[in-house]
Short mmCIF file of C-alpha atoms in Angstrom, two decimals:
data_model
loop_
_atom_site.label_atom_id
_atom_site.label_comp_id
_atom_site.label_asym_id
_atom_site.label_seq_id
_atom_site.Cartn_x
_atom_site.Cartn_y
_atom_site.Cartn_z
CA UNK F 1 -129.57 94.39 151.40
CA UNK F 2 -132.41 94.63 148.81
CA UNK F 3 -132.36 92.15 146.04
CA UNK F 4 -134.40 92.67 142.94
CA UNK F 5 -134.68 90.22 139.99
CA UNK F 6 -136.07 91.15 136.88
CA UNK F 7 -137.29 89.03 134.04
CA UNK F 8 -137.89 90.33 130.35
CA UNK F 9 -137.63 88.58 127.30
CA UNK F 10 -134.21 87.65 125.25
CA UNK F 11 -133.48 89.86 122.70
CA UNK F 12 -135.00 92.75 123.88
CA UNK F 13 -132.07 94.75 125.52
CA UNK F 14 -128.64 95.60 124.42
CA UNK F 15 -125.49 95.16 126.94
CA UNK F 16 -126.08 98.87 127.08
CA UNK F 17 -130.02 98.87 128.00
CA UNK F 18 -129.45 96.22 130.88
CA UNK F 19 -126.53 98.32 132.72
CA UNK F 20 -129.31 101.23 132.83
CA UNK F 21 -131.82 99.05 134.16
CA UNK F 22 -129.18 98.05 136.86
CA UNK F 23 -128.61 101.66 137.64
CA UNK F 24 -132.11 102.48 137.47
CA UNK F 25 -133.60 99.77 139.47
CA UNK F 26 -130.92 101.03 142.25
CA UNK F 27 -131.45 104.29 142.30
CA UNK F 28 -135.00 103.95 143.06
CA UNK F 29 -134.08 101.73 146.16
CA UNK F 30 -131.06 104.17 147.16
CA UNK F 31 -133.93 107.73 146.95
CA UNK F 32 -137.10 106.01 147.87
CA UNK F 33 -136.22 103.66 150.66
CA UNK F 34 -132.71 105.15 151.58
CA UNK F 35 -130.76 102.10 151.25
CA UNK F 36 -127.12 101.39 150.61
CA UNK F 37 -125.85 100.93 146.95
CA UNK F 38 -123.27 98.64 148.43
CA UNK F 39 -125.35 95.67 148.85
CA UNK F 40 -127.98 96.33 146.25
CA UNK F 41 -128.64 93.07 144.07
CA UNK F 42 -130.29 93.25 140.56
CA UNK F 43 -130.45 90.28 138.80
CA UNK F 44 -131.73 90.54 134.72
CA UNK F 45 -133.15 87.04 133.82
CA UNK F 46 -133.33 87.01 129.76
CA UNK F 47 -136.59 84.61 129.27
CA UNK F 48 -137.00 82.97 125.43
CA UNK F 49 -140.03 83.98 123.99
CA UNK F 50 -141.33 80.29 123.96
CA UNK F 51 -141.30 80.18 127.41
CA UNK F 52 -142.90 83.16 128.62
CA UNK F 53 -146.45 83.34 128.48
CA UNK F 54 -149.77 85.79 128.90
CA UNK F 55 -153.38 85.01 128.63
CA UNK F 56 -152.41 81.17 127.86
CA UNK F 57 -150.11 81.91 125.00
CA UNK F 58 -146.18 82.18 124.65
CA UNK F 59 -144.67 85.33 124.00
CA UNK F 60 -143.78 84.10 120.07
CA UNK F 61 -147.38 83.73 119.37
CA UNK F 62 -148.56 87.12 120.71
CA UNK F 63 -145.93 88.82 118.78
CA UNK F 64 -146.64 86.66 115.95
CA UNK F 65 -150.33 87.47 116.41
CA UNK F 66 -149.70 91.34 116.78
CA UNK F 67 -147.30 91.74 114.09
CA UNK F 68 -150.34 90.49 111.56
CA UNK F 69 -152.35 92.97 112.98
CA UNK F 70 -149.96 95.83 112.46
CA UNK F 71 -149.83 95.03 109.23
CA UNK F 72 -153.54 96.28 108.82
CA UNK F 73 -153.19 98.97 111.64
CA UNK F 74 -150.60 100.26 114.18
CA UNK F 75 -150.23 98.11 117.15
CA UNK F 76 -151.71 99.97 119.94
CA UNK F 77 -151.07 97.30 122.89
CA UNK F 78 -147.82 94.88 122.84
CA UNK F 79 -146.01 93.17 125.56
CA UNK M 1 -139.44 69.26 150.81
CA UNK M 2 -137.25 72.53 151.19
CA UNK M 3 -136.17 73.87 147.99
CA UNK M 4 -133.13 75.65 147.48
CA UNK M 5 -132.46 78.15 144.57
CA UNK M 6 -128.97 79.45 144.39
CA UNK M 7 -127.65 81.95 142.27
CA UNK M 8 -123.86 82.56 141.26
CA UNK M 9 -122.13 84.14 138.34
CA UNK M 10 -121.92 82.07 135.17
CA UNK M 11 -118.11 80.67 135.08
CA UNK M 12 -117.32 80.30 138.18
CA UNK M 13 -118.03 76.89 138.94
CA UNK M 14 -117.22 73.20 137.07
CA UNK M 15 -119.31 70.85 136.84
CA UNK M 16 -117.78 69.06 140.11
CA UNK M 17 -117.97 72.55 141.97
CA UNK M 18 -121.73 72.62 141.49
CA UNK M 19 -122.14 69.01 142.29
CA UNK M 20 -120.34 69.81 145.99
CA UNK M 21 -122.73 72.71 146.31
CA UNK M 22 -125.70 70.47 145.53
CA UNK M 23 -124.37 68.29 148.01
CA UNK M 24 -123.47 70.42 150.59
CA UNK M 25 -126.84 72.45 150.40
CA UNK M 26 -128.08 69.70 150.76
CA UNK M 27 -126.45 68.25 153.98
CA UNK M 28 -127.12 71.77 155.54
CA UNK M 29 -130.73 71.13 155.48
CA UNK M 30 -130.08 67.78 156.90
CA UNK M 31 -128.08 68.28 159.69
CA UNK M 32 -129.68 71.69 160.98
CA UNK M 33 -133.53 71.40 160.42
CA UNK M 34 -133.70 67.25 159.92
CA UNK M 35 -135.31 67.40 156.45
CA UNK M 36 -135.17 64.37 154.82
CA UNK M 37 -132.69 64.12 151.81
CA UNK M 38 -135.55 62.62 149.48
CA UNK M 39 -137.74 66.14 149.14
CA UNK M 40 -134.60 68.20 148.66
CA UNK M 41 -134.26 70.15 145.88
CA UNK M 42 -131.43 72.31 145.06
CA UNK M 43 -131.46 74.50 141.97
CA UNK M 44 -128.35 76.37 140.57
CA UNK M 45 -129.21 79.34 138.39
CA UNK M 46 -125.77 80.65 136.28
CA UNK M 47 -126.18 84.29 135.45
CA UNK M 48 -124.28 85.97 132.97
CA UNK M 49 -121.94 88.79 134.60
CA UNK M 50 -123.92 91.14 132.51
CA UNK M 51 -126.98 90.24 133.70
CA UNK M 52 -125.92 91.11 137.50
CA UNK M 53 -125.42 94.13 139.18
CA UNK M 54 -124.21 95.53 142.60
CA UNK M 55 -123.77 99.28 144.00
CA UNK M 56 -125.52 100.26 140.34
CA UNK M 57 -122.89 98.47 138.05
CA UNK M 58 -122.64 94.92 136.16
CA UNK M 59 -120.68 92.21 137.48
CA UNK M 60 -118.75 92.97 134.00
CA UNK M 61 -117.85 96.16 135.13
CA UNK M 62 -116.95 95.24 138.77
CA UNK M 63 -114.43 92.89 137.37
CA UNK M 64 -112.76 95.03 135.55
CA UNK M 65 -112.61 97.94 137.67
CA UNK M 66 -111.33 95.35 140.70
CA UNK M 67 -108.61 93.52 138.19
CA UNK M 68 -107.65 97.37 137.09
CA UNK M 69 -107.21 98.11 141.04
CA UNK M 70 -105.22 94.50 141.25
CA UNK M 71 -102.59 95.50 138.82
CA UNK M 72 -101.62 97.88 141.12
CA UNK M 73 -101.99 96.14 144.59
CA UNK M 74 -104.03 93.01 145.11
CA UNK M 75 -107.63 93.16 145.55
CA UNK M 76 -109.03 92.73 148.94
CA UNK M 77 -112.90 92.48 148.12
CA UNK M 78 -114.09 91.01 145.29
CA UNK M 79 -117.88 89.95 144.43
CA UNK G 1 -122.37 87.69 144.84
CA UNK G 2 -123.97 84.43 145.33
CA UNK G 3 -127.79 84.89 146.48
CA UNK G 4 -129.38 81.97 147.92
CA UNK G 5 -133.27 81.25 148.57
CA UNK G 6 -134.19 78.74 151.07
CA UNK G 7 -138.14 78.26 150.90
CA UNK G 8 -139.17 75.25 153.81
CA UNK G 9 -142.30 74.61 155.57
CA UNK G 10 -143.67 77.36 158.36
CA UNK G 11 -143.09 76.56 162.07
CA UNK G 12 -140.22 73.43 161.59
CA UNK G 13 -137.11 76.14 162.54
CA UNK G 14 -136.66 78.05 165.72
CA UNK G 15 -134.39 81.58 165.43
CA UNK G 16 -131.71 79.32 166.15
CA UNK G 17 -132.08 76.66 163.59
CA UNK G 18 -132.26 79.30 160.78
CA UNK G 19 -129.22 81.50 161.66
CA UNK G 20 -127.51 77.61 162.04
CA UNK G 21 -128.72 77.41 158.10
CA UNK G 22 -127.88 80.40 156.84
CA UNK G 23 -124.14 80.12 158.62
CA UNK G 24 -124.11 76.74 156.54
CA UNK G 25 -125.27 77.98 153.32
CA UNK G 26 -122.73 80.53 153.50
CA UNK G 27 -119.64 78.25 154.63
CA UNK G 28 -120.87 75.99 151.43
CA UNK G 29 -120.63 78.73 149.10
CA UNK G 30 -116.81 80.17 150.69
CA UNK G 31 -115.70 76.70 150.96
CA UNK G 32 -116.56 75.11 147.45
CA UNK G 33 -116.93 78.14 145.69
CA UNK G 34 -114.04 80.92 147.21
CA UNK G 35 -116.97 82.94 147.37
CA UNK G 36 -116.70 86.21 149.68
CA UNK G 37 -118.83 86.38 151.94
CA UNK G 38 -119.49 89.95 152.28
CA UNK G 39 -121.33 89.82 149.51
CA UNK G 40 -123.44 86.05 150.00
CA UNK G 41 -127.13 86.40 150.76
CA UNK G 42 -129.20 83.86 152.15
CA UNK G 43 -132.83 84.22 152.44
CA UNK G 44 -135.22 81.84 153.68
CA UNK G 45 -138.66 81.87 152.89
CA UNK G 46 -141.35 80.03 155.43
CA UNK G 47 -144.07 78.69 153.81
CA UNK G 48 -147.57 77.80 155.29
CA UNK G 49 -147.91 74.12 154.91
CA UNK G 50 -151.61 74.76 153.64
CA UNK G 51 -149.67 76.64 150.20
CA UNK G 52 -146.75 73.97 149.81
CA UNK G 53 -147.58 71.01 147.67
CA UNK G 54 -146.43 67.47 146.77
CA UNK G 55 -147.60 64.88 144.57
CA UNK G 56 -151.11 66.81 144.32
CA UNK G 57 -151.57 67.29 148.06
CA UNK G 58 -150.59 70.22 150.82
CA UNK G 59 -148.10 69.76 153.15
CA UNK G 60 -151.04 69.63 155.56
CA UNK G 61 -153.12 67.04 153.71
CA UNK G 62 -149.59 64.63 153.39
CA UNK G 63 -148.78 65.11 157.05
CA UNK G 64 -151.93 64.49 158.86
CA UNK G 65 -151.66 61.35 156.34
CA UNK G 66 -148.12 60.33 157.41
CA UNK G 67 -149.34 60.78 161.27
CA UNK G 68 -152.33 58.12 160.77
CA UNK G 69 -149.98 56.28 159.55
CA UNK G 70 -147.31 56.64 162.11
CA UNK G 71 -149.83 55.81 164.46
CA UNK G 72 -150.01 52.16 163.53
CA UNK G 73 -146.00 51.97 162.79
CA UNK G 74 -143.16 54.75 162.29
CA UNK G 75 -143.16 56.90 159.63
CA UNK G 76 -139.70 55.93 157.47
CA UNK G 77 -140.58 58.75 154.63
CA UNK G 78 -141.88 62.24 155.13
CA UNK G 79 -141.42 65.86 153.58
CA UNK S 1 -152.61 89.53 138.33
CA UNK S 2 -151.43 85.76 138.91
CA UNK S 3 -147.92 84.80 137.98
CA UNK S 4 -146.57 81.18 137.51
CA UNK S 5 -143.12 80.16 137.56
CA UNK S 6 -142.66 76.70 136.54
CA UNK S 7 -139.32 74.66 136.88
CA UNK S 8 -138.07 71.69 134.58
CA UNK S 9 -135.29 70.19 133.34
CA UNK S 10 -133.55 71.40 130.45
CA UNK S 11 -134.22 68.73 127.01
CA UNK S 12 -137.76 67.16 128.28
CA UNK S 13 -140.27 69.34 126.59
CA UNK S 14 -140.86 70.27 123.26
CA UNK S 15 -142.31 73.71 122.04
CA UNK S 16 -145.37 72.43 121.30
CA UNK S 17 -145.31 70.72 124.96
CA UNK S 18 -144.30 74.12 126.42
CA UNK S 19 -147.62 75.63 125.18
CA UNK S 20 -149.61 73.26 126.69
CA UNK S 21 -148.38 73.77 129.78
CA UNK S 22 -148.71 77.59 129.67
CA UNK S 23 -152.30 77.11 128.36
CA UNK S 24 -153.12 74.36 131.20
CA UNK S 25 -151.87 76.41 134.14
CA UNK S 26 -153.51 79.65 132.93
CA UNK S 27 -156.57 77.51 132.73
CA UNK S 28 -156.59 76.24 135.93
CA UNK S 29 -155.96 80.05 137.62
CA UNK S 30 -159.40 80.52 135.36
CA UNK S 31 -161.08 78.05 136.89
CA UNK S 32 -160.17 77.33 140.02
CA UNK S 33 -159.55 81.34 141.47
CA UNK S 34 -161.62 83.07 138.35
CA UNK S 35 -159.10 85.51 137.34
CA UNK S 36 -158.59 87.36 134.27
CA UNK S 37 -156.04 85.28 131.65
CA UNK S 38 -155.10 88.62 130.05
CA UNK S 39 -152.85 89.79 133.62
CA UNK S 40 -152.12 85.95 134.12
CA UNK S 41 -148.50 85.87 133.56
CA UNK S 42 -146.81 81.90 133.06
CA UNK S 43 -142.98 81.77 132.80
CA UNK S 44 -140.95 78.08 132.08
CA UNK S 45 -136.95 77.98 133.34
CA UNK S 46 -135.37 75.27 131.91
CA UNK S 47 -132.54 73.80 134.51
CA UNK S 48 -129.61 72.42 133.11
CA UNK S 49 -129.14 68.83 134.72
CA UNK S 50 -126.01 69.50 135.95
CA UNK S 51 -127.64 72.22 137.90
CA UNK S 52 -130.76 70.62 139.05
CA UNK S 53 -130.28 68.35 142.64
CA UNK S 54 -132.33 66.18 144.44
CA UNK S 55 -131.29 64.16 147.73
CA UNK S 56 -127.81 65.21 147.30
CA UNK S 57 -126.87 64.60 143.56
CA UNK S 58 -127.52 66.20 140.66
CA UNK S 59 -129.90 64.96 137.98
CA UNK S 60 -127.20 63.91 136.29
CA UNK S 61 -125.96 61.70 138.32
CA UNK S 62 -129.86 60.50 139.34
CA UNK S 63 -130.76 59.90 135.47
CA UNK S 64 -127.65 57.71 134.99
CA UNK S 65 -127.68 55.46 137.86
CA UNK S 66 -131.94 55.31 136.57
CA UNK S 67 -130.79 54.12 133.35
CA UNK S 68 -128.33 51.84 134.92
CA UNK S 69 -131.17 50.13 137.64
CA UNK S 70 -133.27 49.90 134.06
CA UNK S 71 -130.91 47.53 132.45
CA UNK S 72 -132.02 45.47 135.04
CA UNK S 73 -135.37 45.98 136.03
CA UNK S 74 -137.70 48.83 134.43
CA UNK S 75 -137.20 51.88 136.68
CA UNK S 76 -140.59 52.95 138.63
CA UNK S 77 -139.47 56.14 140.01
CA UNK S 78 -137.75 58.92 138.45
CA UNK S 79 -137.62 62.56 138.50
CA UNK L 1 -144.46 91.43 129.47
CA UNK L 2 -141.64 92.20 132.40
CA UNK L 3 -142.17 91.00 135.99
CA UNK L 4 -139.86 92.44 138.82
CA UNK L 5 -139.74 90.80 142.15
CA UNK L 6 -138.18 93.01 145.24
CA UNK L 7 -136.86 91.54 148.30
CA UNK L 8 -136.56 94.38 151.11
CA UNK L 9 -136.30 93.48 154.69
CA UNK L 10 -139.62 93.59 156.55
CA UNK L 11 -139.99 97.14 157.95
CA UNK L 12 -138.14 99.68 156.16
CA UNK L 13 -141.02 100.58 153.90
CA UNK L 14 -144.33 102.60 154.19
CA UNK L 15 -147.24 101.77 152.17
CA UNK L 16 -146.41 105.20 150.08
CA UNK L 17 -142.55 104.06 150.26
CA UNK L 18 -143.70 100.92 148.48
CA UNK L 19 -146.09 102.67 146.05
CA UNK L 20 -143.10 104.67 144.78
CA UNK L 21 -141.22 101.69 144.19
CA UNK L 22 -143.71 99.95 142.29
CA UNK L 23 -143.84 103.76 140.12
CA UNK L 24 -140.07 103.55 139.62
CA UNK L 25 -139.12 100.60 138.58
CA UNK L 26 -141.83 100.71 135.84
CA UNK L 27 -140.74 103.86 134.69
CA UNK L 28 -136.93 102.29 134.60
CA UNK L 29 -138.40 99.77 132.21
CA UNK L 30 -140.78 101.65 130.40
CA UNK L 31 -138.01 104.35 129.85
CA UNK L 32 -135.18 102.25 129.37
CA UNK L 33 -136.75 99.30 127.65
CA UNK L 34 -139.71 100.74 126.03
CA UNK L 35 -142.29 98.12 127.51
CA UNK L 36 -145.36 98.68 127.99
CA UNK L 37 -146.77 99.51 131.88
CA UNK L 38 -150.02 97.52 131.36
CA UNK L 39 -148.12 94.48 131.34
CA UNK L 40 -145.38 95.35 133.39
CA UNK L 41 -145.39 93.83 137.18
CA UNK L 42 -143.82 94.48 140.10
CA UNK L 43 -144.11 92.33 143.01
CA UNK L 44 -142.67 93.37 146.80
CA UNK L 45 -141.36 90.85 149.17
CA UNK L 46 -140.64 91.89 152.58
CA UNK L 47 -138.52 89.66 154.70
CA UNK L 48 -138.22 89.23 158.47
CA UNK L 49 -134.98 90.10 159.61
CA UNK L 50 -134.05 86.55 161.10
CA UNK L 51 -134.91 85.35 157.40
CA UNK L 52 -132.16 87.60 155.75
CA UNK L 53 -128.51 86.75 156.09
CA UNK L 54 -125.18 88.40 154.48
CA UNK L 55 -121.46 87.25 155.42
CA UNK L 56 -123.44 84.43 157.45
CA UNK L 57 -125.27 86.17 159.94
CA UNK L 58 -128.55 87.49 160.39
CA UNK L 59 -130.24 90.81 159.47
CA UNK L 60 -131.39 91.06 163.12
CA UNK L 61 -127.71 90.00 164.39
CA UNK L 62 -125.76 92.56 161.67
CA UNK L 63 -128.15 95.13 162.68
CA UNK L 64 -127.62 95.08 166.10
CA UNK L 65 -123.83 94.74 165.81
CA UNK L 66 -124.10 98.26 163.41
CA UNK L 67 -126.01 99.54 166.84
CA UNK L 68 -123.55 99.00 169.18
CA UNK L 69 -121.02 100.49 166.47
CA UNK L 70 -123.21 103.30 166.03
CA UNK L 71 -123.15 104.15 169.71
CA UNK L 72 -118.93 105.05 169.82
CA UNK L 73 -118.95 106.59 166.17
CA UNK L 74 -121.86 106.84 163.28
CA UNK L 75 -121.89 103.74 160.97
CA UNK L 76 -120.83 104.53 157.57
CA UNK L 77 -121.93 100.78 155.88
CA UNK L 78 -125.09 99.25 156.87
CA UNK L 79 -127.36 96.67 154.97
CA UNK Y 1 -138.46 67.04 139.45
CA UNK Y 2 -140.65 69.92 138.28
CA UNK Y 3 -141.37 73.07 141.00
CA UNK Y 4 -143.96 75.34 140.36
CA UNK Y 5 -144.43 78.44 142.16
CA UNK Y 6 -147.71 80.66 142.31
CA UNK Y 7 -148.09 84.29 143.36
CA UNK Y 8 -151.42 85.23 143.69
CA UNK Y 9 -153.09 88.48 145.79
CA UNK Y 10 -153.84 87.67 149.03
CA UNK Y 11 -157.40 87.21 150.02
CA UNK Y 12 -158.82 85.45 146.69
CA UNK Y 13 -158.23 82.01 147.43
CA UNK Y 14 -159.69 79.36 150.58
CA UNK Y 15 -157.79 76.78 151.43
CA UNK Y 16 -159.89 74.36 149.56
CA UNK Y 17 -159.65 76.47 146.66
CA UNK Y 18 -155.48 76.51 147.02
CA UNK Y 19 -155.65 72.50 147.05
CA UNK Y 20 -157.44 72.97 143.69
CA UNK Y 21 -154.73 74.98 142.41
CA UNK Y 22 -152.40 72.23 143.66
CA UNK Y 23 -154.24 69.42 142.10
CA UNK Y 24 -154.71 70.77 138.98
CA UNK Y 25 -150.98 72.23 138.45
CA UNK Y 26 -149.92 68.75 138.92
CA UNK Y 27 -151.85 67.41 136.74
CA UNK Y 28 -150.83 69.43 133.81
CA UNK Y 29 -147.13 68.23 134.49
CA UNK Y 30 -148.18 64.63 134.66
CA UNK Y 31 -150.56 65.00 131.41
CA UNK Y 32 -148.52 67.01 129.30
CA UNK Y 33 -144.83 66.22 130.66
CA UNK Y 34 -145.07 62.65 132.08
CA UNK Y 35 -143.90 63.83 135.09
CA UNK Y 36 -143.87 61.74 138.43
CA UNK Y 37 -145.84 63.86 140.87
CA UNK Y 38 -143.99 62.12 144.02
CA UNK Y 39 -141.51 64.60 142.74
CA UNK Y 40 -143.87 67.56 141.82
CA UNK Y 41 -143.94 70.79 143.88
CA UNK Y 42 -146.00 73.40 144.06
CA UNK Y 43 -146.00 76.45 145.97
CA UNK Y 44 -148.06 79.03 146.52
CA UNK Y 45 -147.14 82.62 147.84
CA UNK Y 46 -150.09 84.70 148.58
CA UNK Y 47 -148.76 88.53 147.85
CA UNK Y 48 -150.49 91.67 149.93
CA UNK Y 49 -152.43 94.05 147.70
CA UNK Y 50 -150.18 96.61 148.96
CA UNK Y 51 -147.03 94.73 147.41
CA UNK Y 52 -148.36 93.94 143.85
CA UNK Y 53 -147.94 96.54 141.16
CA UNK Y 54 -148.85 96.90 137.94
CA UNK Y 55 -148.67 99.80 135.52
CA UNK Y 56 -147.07 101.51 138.26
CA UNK Y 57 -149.60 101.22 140.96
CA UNK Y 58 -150.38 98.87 143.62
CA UNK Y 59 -153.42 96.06 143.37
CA UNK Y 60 -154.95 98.06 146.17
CA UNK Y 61 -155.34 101.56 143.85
CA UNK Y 62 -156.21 99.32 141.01
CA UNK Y 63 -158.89 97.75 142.86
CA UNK Y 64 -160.25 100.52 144.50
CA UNK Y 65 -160.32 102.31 140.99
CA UNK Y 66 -162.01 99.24 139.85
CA UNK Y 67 -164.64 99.78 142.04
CA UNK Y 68 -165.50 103.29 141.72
CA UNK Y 69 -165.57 102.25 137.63
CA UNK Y 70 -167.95 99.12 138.60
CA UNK Y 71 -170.65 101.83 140.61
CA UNK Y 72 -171.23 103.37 137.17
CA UNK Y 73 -170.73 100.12 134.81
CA UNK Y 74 -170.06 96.47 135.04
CA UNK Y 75 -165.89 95.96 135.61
CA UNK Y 76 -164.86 93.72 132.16
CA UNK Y 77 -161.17 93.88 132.87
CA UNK Y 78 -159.90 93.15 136.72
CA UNK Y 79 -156.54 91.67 137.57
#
């Protein structure tokens, strides 16, 4: 019966990336906790970067901010 | 004040579907635990059918395998 | 696949009163819905009335208000 | 390590609006519980109306019969 | 920036079980999405069994019905 | 209609210091949305250090890491 939701921003996954992040996320429940694939919920949530935010700013102004820096240097730490 | 989130695959439900499930949610809360109508809040959260995954696959891919199967004989379990 | 959270105050549901509302939720969702209910989850998720808030206040601020009150006439609207 | 999830309805906030509300809740985690803004985590679902319920009817149908009571007399309480 | 909530009935997991969820699911996301693990959280929610419901009935009733099963031949499909 | 819910670790907040959390996340839907806090919820879910991950560990082998760090220097980065 676990159910797992996950939330990452829109636009970062293909159709492809999300089924392997559903078959990840239930393999780890199926070999750590032994539980049945049958009724193993994962739920992707696709948030807009407007409306996700860290350290008091959305997502679109971190990038925004980050990809001015890497313009001078490499980005070491991104979201 | 109970809040209620529910989650179903998008498509599946018209506009008049959702509004009985609002209502009936609703009337649950009522008649079992005597909450009063006023502080109930019922959210319905559409999720794409790529977005949600059972046994390790998409909804997507469910559907298709179980409409593959029904072509054959009629399906018995569906999500 | 419908998943359904129930969040209400801590201490207003005996055993009985919550297998009542998750038999409900579930009826709601096969009944309006076609839903099967092999795969409908309800979860309900008790909440200490000191970490639930309305209108500014806990649930425990707001009822100990609504019982002063009650104590000069009935109460006609609480949470 | 704080994370905020924070419900509205779809259409009432602007962009601009949005960041102010991920800036004000981060700063109240700040100040109120002194944690670090860099792990505080604020994310903003907007509900479609049609999927958003309150005493037993959607916000749909609460906004219109508002707007209808306003014709008359200005409303005092809405959602 | 991902956040990952789990819901596992109360019980099932160690402390070390649950450490090695929180490892793999990051590395599903790191690995499949490419995030980074300093910002990547992973939040475990462990519900009582009379909280959890599937096909209308409780975790606590399903379980003991897969008991009695259990006792005249081995279940094959439990939650 | 806005609902706001709150995970922090378990341990960091007193009850008087949860009301303040209350408080002021209402207030930054009333000041920056308009919205009527008769209508406002907020919730707060207070998460054991042993459930909390991030970068693949739990809050209590952060923490504890933390603290070995802080015996040599001054922490400057704590969830």
């Amino acid at each position: 019966m676990p159910y797992v939701k996950v939330e990452i921003a829109k636009g970062i996954a293909t159709v492809e990336q999300k089924r392997a992040v559903i078959r990840g996320m239930t393999e780890v429940l199926v070999k750590e906790l032994g539980r049945n694939p049958e009724y193993i919920f994962v739920v992707i949530d696709e948030i807009d970067t407007d409306n996700w935010g860290r350290k008091g700013q959305s997502l679109t102004e971190l990038w925004q901010a980050a990809n001015r820096d890497a313009a001078v240097a490499p980005a070491t730490e991104t979201d």
